[in-house]
Amino acid sequence: MSDAIGALRARIQLQSPSRSEDDLGGGALAWSDQGAVWAEIEALSASQAADYDTAPSIAAYRVSLRPRSDVRAGWRLVWGARAFRIAGVSDDEGSRIVLYCEEERV
C-alpha cells in the first residue's frame, strides 16, 4: 500500500445491503449506493473450488481508500462491471483504511 495520493487510481462505488420482505414471507436483497471513492486495488490470491457441478474461481483483493467510518464487512464495492464482497475492514487510524474483498466468478 502506498501513501502517495496518485496510488488511488480506481474509481469504485461502495454499496450497503438492504433487505425487504414481500407479501409471501420471502425477501429480497437490494444494494444502496453509499458513495463513489478513489481506491488502490491490489490482487492477493486466487483459488478454484468445485461445487454443484460448477467450478467458481474466487479471487482475493486488498483495496485501500481514504478513511471512512461507515464501511462494514458485508458491504460490497463495484469497480466497472465487477462486484467484490467486503469480507473485512482494517483501520489503524492512519491515512488509509484497507478492505479485504473477494470476487467470485462462475
PDB file of C-alpha atoms in Angstrom:
ATOM      1  CA  MET A   1       0.000   0.000   0.000  1.00  0.00           C
ATOM      2  CA  SER A   2       1.339   3.366  -0.975  1.00  0.00           C
ATOM      3  CA  ASP A   3       0.722   6.639   0.846  1.00  0.00           C
ATOM      4  CA  ALA A   4       1.026   8.580  -2.399  1.00  0.00           C
ATOM      5  CA  ILE A   5      -2.244  10.150  -3.447  1.00  0.00           C
ATOM      6  CA  GLY A   6      -1.587   9.007  -7.029  1.00  0.00           C
ATOM      7  CA  ALA A   7      -1.921   5.382  -5.918  1.00  0.00           C
ATOM      8  CA  LEU A   8      -5.694   5.865  -5.599  1.00  0.00           C
ATOM      9  CA  ARG A   9      -6.434   5.392  -9.316  1.00  0.00           C
ATOM     10  CA  ALA A  10      -9.517   3.180  -9.385  1.00  0.00           C
ATOM     11  CA  ARG A  11     -12.959   4.789  -9.080  1.00  0.00           C
ATOM     12  CA  ILE A  12     -15.216   2.453  -7.107  1.00  0.00           C
ATOM     13  CA  GLN A  13     -18.782   2.587  -5.804  1.00  0.00           C
ATOM     14  CA  LEU A  14     -19.437   1.463  -2.217  1.00  0.00           C
ATOM     15  CA  GLN A  15     -22.790  -0.236  -1.611  1.00  0.00           C
ATOM     16  CA  SER A  16     -24.586  -1.399   1.532  1.00  0.00           C
ATOM     17  CA  PRO A  17     -27.163  -4.203   1.617  1.00  0.00           C
ATOM     18  CA  SER A  18     -30.804  -3.671   2.488  1.00  0.00           C
ATOM     19  CA  ARG A  19     -33.402  -6.376   2.824  1.00  0.00           C
ATOM     20  CA  SER A  20     -37.102  -6.035   2.121  1.00  0.00           C
ATOM     21  CA  GLU A  21     -39.892  -8.529   2.751  1.00  0.00           C
ATOM     22  CA  ASP A  22     -42.515  -9.469   0.218  1.00  0.00           C
ATOM     23  CA  ASP A  23     -46.154 -10.439   0.814  1.00  0.00           C
ATOM     24  CA  LEU A  24     -45.380 -14.163   0.766  1.00  0.00           C
ATOM     25  CA  GLY A  25     -42.894 -14.088   3.649  1.00  0.00           C
ATOM     26  CA  GLY A  26     -39.839 -14.096   1.434  1.00  0.00           C
ATOM     27  CA  GLY A  27     -37.377 -11.336   0.965  1.00  0.00           C
ATOM     28  CA  ALA A  28     -35.165  -9.572  -1.494  1.00  0.00           C
ATOM     29  CA  LEU A  29     -31.691  -8.137  -1.190  1.00  0.00           C
ATOM     30  CA  ALA A  30     -31.068  -4.741  -2.717  1.00  0.00           C
ATOM     31  CA  TRP A  31     -27.892  -2.660  -2.780  1.00  0.00           C
ATOM     32  CA  SER A  32     -27.868   1.039  -1.890  1.00  0.00           C
ATOM     33  CA  ASP A  33     -25.106   3.318  -3.138  1.00  0.00           C
ATOM     34  CA  GLN A  34     -23.046   4.869  -0.344  1.00  0.00           C
ATOM     35  CA  GLY A  35     -20.740   6.950  -2.475  1.00  0.00           C
ATOM     36  CA  ALA A  36     -18.074   6.793  -5.148  1.00  0.00           C
ATOM     37  CA  VAL A  37     -14.469   6.967  -3.939  1.00  0.00           C
ATOM     38  CA  TRP A  38     -10.954   6.645  -5.317  1.00  0.00           C
ATOM     39  CA  ALA A  39      -9.117   3.465  -4.313  1.00  0.00           C
ATOM     40  CA  GLU A  40      -5.982   1.410  -4.829  1.00  0.00           C
ATOM     41  CA  ILE A  41      -6.790  -2.212  -5.763  1.00  0.00           C
ATOM     42  CA  GLU A  42      -4.211  -4.951  -5.281  1.00  0.00           C
ATOM     43  CA  ALA A  43      -4.734  -8.621  -6.207  1.00  0.00           C
ATOM     44  CA  LEU A  44      -3.694 -11.018  -3.433  1.00  0.00           C
ATOM     45  CA  SER A  45      -4.604 -14.591  -4.416  1.00  0.00           C
ATOM     46  CA  ALA A  46      -6.913 -16.772  -6.455  1.00  0.00           C
ATOM     47  CA  SER A  47      -8.404 -20.234  -5.950  1.00  0.00           C
ATOM     48  CA  GLN A  48     -10.901 -22.561  -7.526  1.00  0.00           C
ATOM     49  CA  ALA A  49     -13.421 -24.922  -5.921  1.00  0.00           C
ATOM     50  CA  ALA A  50     -15.879 -27.437  -7.344  1.00  0.00           C
ATOM     51  CA  ASP A  51     -19.422 -27.031  -6.049  1.00  0.00           C
ATOM     52  CA  TYR A  52     -22.681 -28.302  -7.571  1.00  0.00           C
ATOM     53  CA  ASP A  53     -21.165 -29.144 -10.947  1.00  0.00           C
ATOM     54  CA  THR A  54     -19.592 -25.712 -11.317  1.00  0.00           C
ATOM     55  CA  ALA A  55     -16.067 -24.525 -10.750  1.00  0.00           C
ATOM     56  CA  PRO A  56     -16.200 -20.968  -9.417  1.00  0.00           C
ATOM     57  CA  SER A  57     -12.945 -19.115  -9.123  1.00  0.00           C
ATOM     58  CA  ILE A  58     -12.507 -16.883  -6.104  1.00  0.00           C
ATOM     59  CA  ALA A  59     -10.015 -14.035  -6.140  1.00  0.00           C
ATOM     60  CA  ALA A  60      -8.925 -12.062  -3.078  1.00  0.00           C
ATOM     61  CA  TYR A  61      -8.092  -8.367  -3.222  1.00  0.00           C
ATOM     62  CA  ARG A  62      -6.829  -5.669  -0.878  1.00  0.00           C
ATOM     63  CA  VAL A  63      -8.472  -2.295  -1.517  1.00  0.00           C
ATOM     64  CA  SER A  64      -7.120   0.865   0.128  1.00  0.00           C
ATOM     65  CA  LEU A  65      -9.048   4.116   0.345  1.00  0.00           C
ATOM     66  CA  ARG A  66      -9.249   7.284   2.382  1.00  0.00           C
ATOM     67  CA  PRO A  67     -10.703   6.789   5.881  1.00  0.00           C
ATOM     68  CA  ARG A  68     -14.461   6.370   6.264  1.00  0.00           C
ATOM     69  CA  SER A  69     -16.274   5.391   9.434  1.00  0.00           C
ATOM     70  CA  ASP A  70     -19.307   3.784   7.791  1.00  0.00           C
ATOM     71  CA  VAL A  71     -17.796   0.934   5.715  1.00  0.00           C
ATOM     72  CA  ARG A  72     -18.549  -2.542   7.115  1.00  0.00           C
ATOM     73  CA  ALA A  73     -17.911  -6.180   6.275  1.00  0.00           C
ATOM     74  CA  GLY A  74     -20.906  -7.444   4.324  1.00  0.00           C
ATOM     75  CA  TRP A  75     -20.981  -4.396   2.075  1.00  0.00           C
ATOM     76  CA  ARG A  76     -19.728  -4.635  -1.475  1.00  0.00           C
ATOM     77  CA  LEU A  77     -17.848  -2.464  -3.896  1.00  0.00           C
ATOM     78  CA  VAL A  78     -18.400  -2.173  -7.613  1.00  0.00           C
ATOM     79  CA  TRP A  79     -15.491  -1.500  -9.938  1.00  0.00           C
ATOM     80  CA  GLY A  80     -16.672  -1.163 -13.511  1.00  0.00           C
ATOM     81  CA  ALA A  81     -18.742  -4.280 -14.250  1.00  0.00           C
ATOM     82  CA  ARG A  82     -17.170  -6.248 -11.375  1.00  0.00           C
ATOM     83  CA  ALA A  83     -18.580  -6.629  -7.847  1.00  0.00           C
ATOM     84  CA  PHE A  84     -16.493  -7.510  -4.787  1.00  0.00           C
ATOM     85  CA  ARG A  85     -17.807  -8.668  -1.388  1.00  0.00           C
ATOM     86  CA  ILE A  86     -16.127  -6.870   1.515  1.00  0.00           C
ATOM     87  CA  ALA A  87     -15.011  -9.617   3.913  1.00  0.00           C
ATOM     88  CA  GLY A  88     -13.093  -7.421   6.364  1.00  0.00           C
ATOM     89  CA  VAL A  89     -12.153  -3.833   7.157  1.00  0.00           C
ATOM     90  CA  SER A  90      -8.861  -2.781   8.748  1.00  0.00           C
ATOM     91  CA  ASP A  91      -8.396   0.719  10.145  1.00  0.00           C
ATOM     92  CA  ASP A  92      -5.217   1.564  12.005  1.00  0.00           C
ATOM     93  CA  GLU A  93      -6.172   5.231  12.469  1.00  0.00           C
ATOM     94  CA  GLY A  94      -3.782   6.076   9.648  1.00  0.00           C
ATOM     95  CA  SER A  95      -4.253   7.837   6.356  1.00  0.00           C
ATOM     96  CA  ARG A  96      -5.996   4.844   4.725  1.00  0.00           C
ATOM     97  CA  ILE A  97      -8.419   2.057   5.539  1.00  0.00           C
ATOM     98  CA  VAL A  98      -7.962  -1.369   3.980  1.00  0.00           C
ATOM     99  CA  LEU A  99     -10.826  -3.515   2.724  1.00  0.00           C
ATOM    100  CA  TYR A 100     -10.249  -7.233   2.226  1.00  0.00           C
ATOM    101  CA  CYS A 101     -12.504  -8.310  -0.627  1.00  0.00           C
ATOM    102  CA  GLU A 102     -13.457 -11.393  -2.596  1.00  0.00           C
ATOM    103  CA  GLU A 103     -14.670 -11.659  -6.164  1.00  0.00           C
ATOM    104  CA  GLU A 104     -16.388 -14.864  -7.248  1.00  0.00           C
ATOM    105  CA  ARG A 105     -16.866 -15.864 -10.871  1.00  0.00           C
ATOM    106  CA  VAL A 106     -18.651 -18.923 -12.205  1.00  0.00           C
TER     107      VAL A 106
END
